[in-house]
Amino acid sequence: MNTVPLALQAAQQWCLSRGEKLTDSRREVLAMLLQAGGPLKAYDILASLQKAKPTAAPPTVYRALDFLVSMGLVHRLESLNAFVACEHGLTPHHQGVLLICQRCHQVTEVAGTASMRQLQQDAAAAQFTITAHELEIKGVCHACQQEATA
């Protein structure tokens, strides 16, 4: 079953409920990330867009990505300089933890609720206010571990 159309429809409603629009270019970028099933770099997204729209330019992609990140639909992976669709759907104040395989770059998102709560408590104890975060943890995924032992 292809869940991309359902995810795009949910994203459309999410944006509308916040007074924002999921424009065609934003929708196309989100669809690419959903279909990829893993991280994509902005210029890879641009190259794909240019196949259908040769005039597509980097600012279009970066604006779309900035919007999608701000809406919580996409995560920016600082360590990979890439983007990945959010796996946990559209929930207010969503705080995911991104597990990144150092070998294959597969990204798995876990809720991390307890760990994020602890980080917020530790920050408050240090009189520090967290204003934004994307917690990335690097390691080796199960598939790569199995491959290494084979």
PDB file of C-alpha atoms in Angstrom:
ATOM      1  CA  MET A   1       0.000   0.000   0.000  1.00  0.00           C
ATOM      2  CA  ASN A   2       1.404   3.398  -0.998  1.00  0.00           C
ATOM      3  CA  THR A   3       1.157   5.689   2.013  1.00  0.00           C
ATOM      4  CA  VAL A   4       2.644   8.747   0.283  1.00  0.00           C
ATOM      5  CA  PRO A   5      -0.730  10.124  -0.924  1.00  0.00           C
ATOM      6  CA  LEU A   6      -2.168   9.713   2.587  1.00  0.00           C
ATOM      7  CA  ALA A   7       0.853  11.426   4.134  1.00  0.00           C
ATOM      8  CA  LEU A   8       0.589  14.294   1.637  1.00  0.00           C
ATOM      9  CA  GLN A   9      -3.114  14.701   2.378  1.00  0.00           C
ATOM     10  CA  ALA A  10      -2.394  14.744   6.122  1.00  0.00           C
ATOM     11  CA  ALA A  11       0.394  17.292   5.557  1.00  0.00           C
ATOM     12  CA  GLN A  12      -1.999  19.471   3.552  1.00  0.00           C
ATOM     13  CA  GLN A  13      -4.510  19.451   6.420  1.00  0.00           C
ATOM     14  CA  TRP A  14      -1.749  20.049   8.989  1.00  0.00           C
ATOM     15  CA  CYS A  15      -0.565  23.136   7.114  1.00  0.00           C
ATOM     16  CA  LEU A  16      -4.089  24.477   6.573  1.00  0.00           C
ATOM     17  CA  SER A  17      -4.886  24.054  10.281  1.00  0.00           C
ATOM     18  CA  ARG A  18      -1.928  26.355  10.963  1.00  0.00           C
ATOM     19  CA  GLY A  19      -2.900  28.926   8.364  1.00  0.00           C
ATOM     20  CA  GLU A  20      -0.198  27.825   5.922  1.00  0.00           C
ATOM     21  CA  LYS A  21      -0.270  26.399   2.409  1.00  0.00           C
ATOM     22  CA  LEU A  22       1.401  23.275   1.109  1.00  0.00           C
ATOM     23  CA  THR A  23       2.246  24.727  -2.306  1.00  0.00           C
ATOM     24  CA  ASP A  24       3.007  22.549  -5.315  1.00  0.00           C
ATOM     25  CA  SER A  25       6.773  22.882  -4.879  1.00  0.00           C
ATOM     26  CA  ARG A  26       6.559  22.115  -1.151  1.00  0.00           C
ATOM     27  CA  ARG A  27       4.336  19.118  -1.911  1.00  0.00           C
ATOM     28  CA  GLU A  28       6.774  17.829  -4.550  1.00  0.00           C
ATOM     29  CA  VAL A  29       9.750  18.112  -2.195  1.00  0.00           C
ATOM     30  CA  LEU A  30       7.849  16.375   0.611  1.00  0.00           C
ATOM     31  CA  ALA A  31       6.722  13.618  -1.777  1.00  0.00           C
ATOM     32  CA  MET A  32      10.338  12.997  -2.823  1.00  0.00           C
ATOM     33  CA  LEU A  33      11.445  12.699   0.788  1.00  0.00           C
ATOM     34  CA  LEU A  34       8.560  10.381   1.641  1.00  0.00           C
ATOM     35  CA  GLN A  35       9.287   8.166  -1.358  1.00  0.00           C
ATOM     36  CA  ALA A  36      13.034   8.108  -0.696  1.00  0.00           C
ATOM     37  CA  GLY A  37      12.600   6.386   2.636  1.00  0.00           C
ATOM     38  CA  GLY A  38      15.904   7.881   3.769  1.00  0.00           C
ATOM     39  CA  PRO A  39      17.920  11.087   3.769  1.00  0.00           C
ATOM     40  CA  LEU A  40      18.312  13.239   0.661  1.00  0.00           C
ATOM     41  CA  LYS A  41      20.601  16.202   0.093  1.00  0.00           C
ATOM     42  CA  ALA A  42      19.067  19.425  -1.214  1.00  0.00           C
ATOM     43  CA  TYR A  43      20.924  19.205  -4.518  1.00  0.00           C
ATOM     44  CA  ASP A  44      19.697  15.635  -5.047  1.00  0.00           C
ATOM     45  CA  ILE A  45      16.160  16.931  -4.577  1.00  0.00           C
ATOM     46  CA  LEU A  46      16.905  19.765  -6.999  1.00  0.00           C
ATOM     47  CA  ALA A  47      18.257  17.344  -9.625  1.00  0.00           C
ATOM     48  CA  SER A  48      15.076  15.264  -9.382  1.00  0.00           C
ATOM     49  CA  LEU A  49      12.869  18.353  -9.594  1.00  0.00           C
ATOM     50  CA  GLN A  50      14.734  19.598 -12.657  1.00  0.00           C
ATOM     51  CA  LYS A  51      13.819  16.441 -14.579  1.00  0.00           C
ATOM     52  CA  ALA A  52      10.199  17.599 -14.618  1.00  0.00           C
ATOM     53  CA  LYS A  53      10.856  21.337 -14.233  1.00  0.00           C
ATOM     54  CA  PRO A  54      14.175  22.297 -15.859  1.00  0.00           C
ATOM     55  CA  THR A  55      13.886  25.843 -14.519  1.00  0.00           C
ATOM     56  CA  ALA A  56      13.768  24.740 -10.859  1.00  0.00           C
ATOM     57  CA  ALA A  57      16.464  26.579  -8.892  1.00  0.00           C
ATOM     58  CA  PRO A  58      18.207  26.013  -5.537  1.00  0.00           C
ATOM     59  CA  PRO A  59      16.276  28.780  -3.710  1.00  0.00           C
ATOM     60  CA  THR A  60      13.001  27.010  -4.528  1.00  0.00           C
ATOM     61  CA  VAL A  61      14.227  23.793  -2.922  1.00  0.00           C
ATOM     62  CA  TYR A  62      15.750  25.506   0.105  1.00  0.00           C
ATOM     63  CA  ARG A  63      12.609  27.576   0.732  1.00  0.00           C
ATOM     64  CA  ALA A  64      10.464  24.437   0.492  1.00  0.00           C
ATOM     65  CA  LEU A  65      12.777  22.550   2.858  1.00  0.00           C
ATOM     66  CA  ASP A  66      12.851  25.435   5.354  1.00  0.00           C
ATOM     67  CA  PHE A  67       9.053  25.520   5.345  1.00  0.00           C
ATOM     68  CA  LEU A  68       8.719  21.738   5.739  1.00  0.00           C
ATOM     69  CA  VAL A  69      11.203  21.748   8.631  1.00  0.00           C
ATOM     70  CA  SER A  70       9.361  24.647  10.306  1.00  0.00           C
ATOM     71  CA  MET A  71       6.091  22.705  10.032  1.00  0.00           C
ATOM     72  CA  GLY A  72       7.629  19.591  11.578  1.00  0.00           C
ATOM     73  CA  LEU A  73       7.129  17.523   8.430  1.00  0.00           C
ATOM     74  CA  VAL A  74      10.837  17.089   7.714  1.00  0.00           C
ATOM     75  CA  HIS A  75      13.989  16.842   9.822  1.00  0.00           C
ATOM     76  CA  ARG A  76      17.291  18.448   8.869  1.00  0.00           C
ATOM     77  CA  LEU A  77      20.179  16.096   9.550  1.00  0.00           C
ATOM     78  CA  GLU A  78      23.048  18.418  10.395  1.00  0.00           C
ATOM     79  CA  SER A  79      25.652  15.654  10.460  1.00  0.00           C
ATOM     80  CA  LEU A  80      24.753  14.461   6.949  1.00  0.00           C
ATOM     81  CA  ASN A  81      23.772  17.855   5.525  1.00  0.00           C
ATOM     82  CA  ALA A  82      20.584  16.162   4.368  1.00  0.00           C
ATOM     83  CA  PHE A  83      16.851  16.004   5.029  1.00  0.00           C
ATOM     84  CA  VAL A  84      14.477  13.175   5.915  1.00  0.00           C
ATOM     85  CA  ALA A  85      10.679  13.009   6.179  1.00  0.00           C
ATOM     86  CA  CYS A  86       9.385  12.821   9.735  1.00  0.00           C
ATOM     87  CA  GLU A  87       8.377   9.262  10.621  1.00  0.00           C
ATOM     88  CA  HIS A  88       6.234  10.130  13.614  1.00  0.00           C
ATOM     89  CA  GLY A  89       3.562  12.068  11.872  1.00  0.00           C
ATOM     90  CA  LEU A  90       1.976  15.307  12.728  1.00  0.00           C
ATOM     91  CA  THR A  91       1.906  15.853  16.454  1.00  0.00           C
ATOM     92  CA  PRO A  92       2.326  19.145  18.282  1.00  0.00           C
ATOM     93  CA  HIS A  93       5.634  19.608  20.091  1.00  0.00           C
ATOM     94  CA  HIS A  94       7.006  16.431  18.553  1.00  0.00           C
ATOM     95  CA  GLN A  95      10.496  15.673  19.836  1.00  0.00           C
ATOM     96  CA  GLY A  96      12.081  12.807  17.981  1.00  0.00           C
ATOM     97  CA  VAL A  97      15.514  11.322  18.280  1.00  0.00           C
ATOM     98  CA  LEU A  98      17.173  10.408  14.991  1.00  0.00           C
ATOM     99  CA  LEU A  99      19.317   7.269  14.942  1.00  0.00           C
ATOM    100  CA  ILE A 100      21.750   7.481  12.015  1.00  0.00           C
ATOM    101  CA  CYS A 101      23.671   4.453  10.786  1.00  0.00           C
ATOM    102  CA  GLN A 102      27.289   5.428  10.154  1.00  0.00           C
ATOM    103  CA  ARG A 103      27.635   2.794   7.445  1.00  0.00           C
ATOM    104  CA  CYS A 104      24.499   2.953   5.277  1.00  0.00           C
ATOM    105  CA  HIS A 105      23.120   6.337   6.506  1.00  0.00           C
ATOM    106  CA  GLN A 106      19.695   4.826   7.172  1.00  0.00           C
ATOM    107  CA  VAL A 107      17.760   7.023   9.591  1.00  0.00           C
ATOM    108  CA  THR A 108      15.355   5.653  12.181  1.00  0.00           C
ATOM    109  CA  GLU A 109      13.281   8.040  14.227  1.00  0.00           C
ATOM    110  CA  VAL A 110      12.337   7.093  17.778  1.00  0.00           C
ATOM    111  CA  ALA A 111      10.151   9.045  20.173  1.00  0.00           C
ATOM    112  CA  GLY A 112      12.812   9.613  22.822  1.00  0.00           C
ATOM    113  CA  THR A 113      10.235  11.224  25.104  1.00  0.00           C
ATOM    114  CA  ALA A 114      11.932  10.318  28.387  1.00  0.00           C
ATOM    115  CA  SER A 115      15.401  11.282  27.170  1.00  0.00           C
ATOM    116  CA  MET A 116      14.159  14.619  25.818  1.00  0.00           C
ATOM    117  CA  ARG A 117      12.361  15.327  29.086  1.00  0.00           C
ATOM    118  CA  GLN A 118      15.593  14.605  30.982  1.00  0.00           C
ATOM    119  CA  LEU A 119      17.581  16.893  28.660  1.00  0.00           C
ATOM    120  CA  GLN A 120      15.068  19.690  29.249  1.00  0.00           C
ATOM    121  CA  GLN A 121      15.344  19.205  33.022  1.00  0.00           C
ATOM    122  CA  ASP A 122      19.142  19.219  32.831  1.00  0.00           C
ATOM    123  CA  ALA A 123      19.065  22.366  30.700  1.00  0.00           C
ATOM    124  CA  ALA A 124      16.683  24.085  33.123  1.00  0.00           C
ATOM    125  CA  ALA A 125      18.949  23.141  36.044  1.00  0.00           C
ATOM    126  CA  ALA A 126      21.812  24.810  34.165  1.00  0.00           C
ATOM    127  CA  GLN A 127      19.582  27.870  33.608  1.00  0.00           C
ATOM    128  CA  PHE A 128      19.623  27.175  29.885  1.00  0.00           C
ATOM    129  CA  THR A 129      16.579  27.434  27.639  1.00  0.00           C
ATOM    130  CA  ILE A 130      16.442  25.035  24.705  1.00  0.00           C
ATOM    131  CA  THR A 131      14.956  26.858  21.729  1.00  0.00           C
ATOM    132  CA  ALA A 132      15.426  24.233  19.024  1.00  0.00           C
ATOM    133  CA  HIS A 133      16.843  20.773  18.712  1.00  0.00           C
ATOM    134  CA  GLU A 134      17.300  17.801  16.468  1.00  0.00           C
ATOM    135  CA  LEU A 135      18.971  15.078  18.458  1.00  0.00           C
ATOM    136  CA  GLU A 136      21.088  12.865  16.206  1.00  0.00           C
ATOM    137  CA  ILE A 137      22.687   9.708  17.531  1.00  0.00           C
ATOM    138  CA  LYS A 138      25.173   7.825  15.385  1.00  0.00           C
ATOM    139  CA  GLY A 139      25.706   4.089  15.484  1.00  0.00           C
ATOM    140  CA  VAL A 140      25.304   0.975  13.351  1.00  0.00           C
ATOM    141  CA  CYS A 141      21.886  -0.337  12.295  1.00  0.00           C
ATOM    142  CA  HIS A 142      20.815  -3.955  12.666  1.00  0.00           C
ATOM    143  CA  ALA A 143      21.217  -4.721   8.947  1.00  0.00           C
ATOM    144  CA  CYS A 144      24.800  -3.426   8.908  1.00  0.00           C
ATOM    145  CA  GLN A 145      25.594  -5.324  12.114  1.00  0.00           C
ATOM    146  CA  GLN A 146      24.308  -8.529  10.510  1.00  0.00           C
ATOM    147  CA  GLU A 147      26.309  -7.823   7.364  1.00  0.00           C
ATOM    148  CA  ALA A 148      29.476  -7.332   9.421  1.00  0.00           C
ATOM    149  CA  THR A 149      29.089 -10.687  11.175  1.00  0.00           C
ATOM    150  CA  ALA A 150      28.300 -12.616   7.980  1.00  0.00           C
TER     151      ALA A 150
END
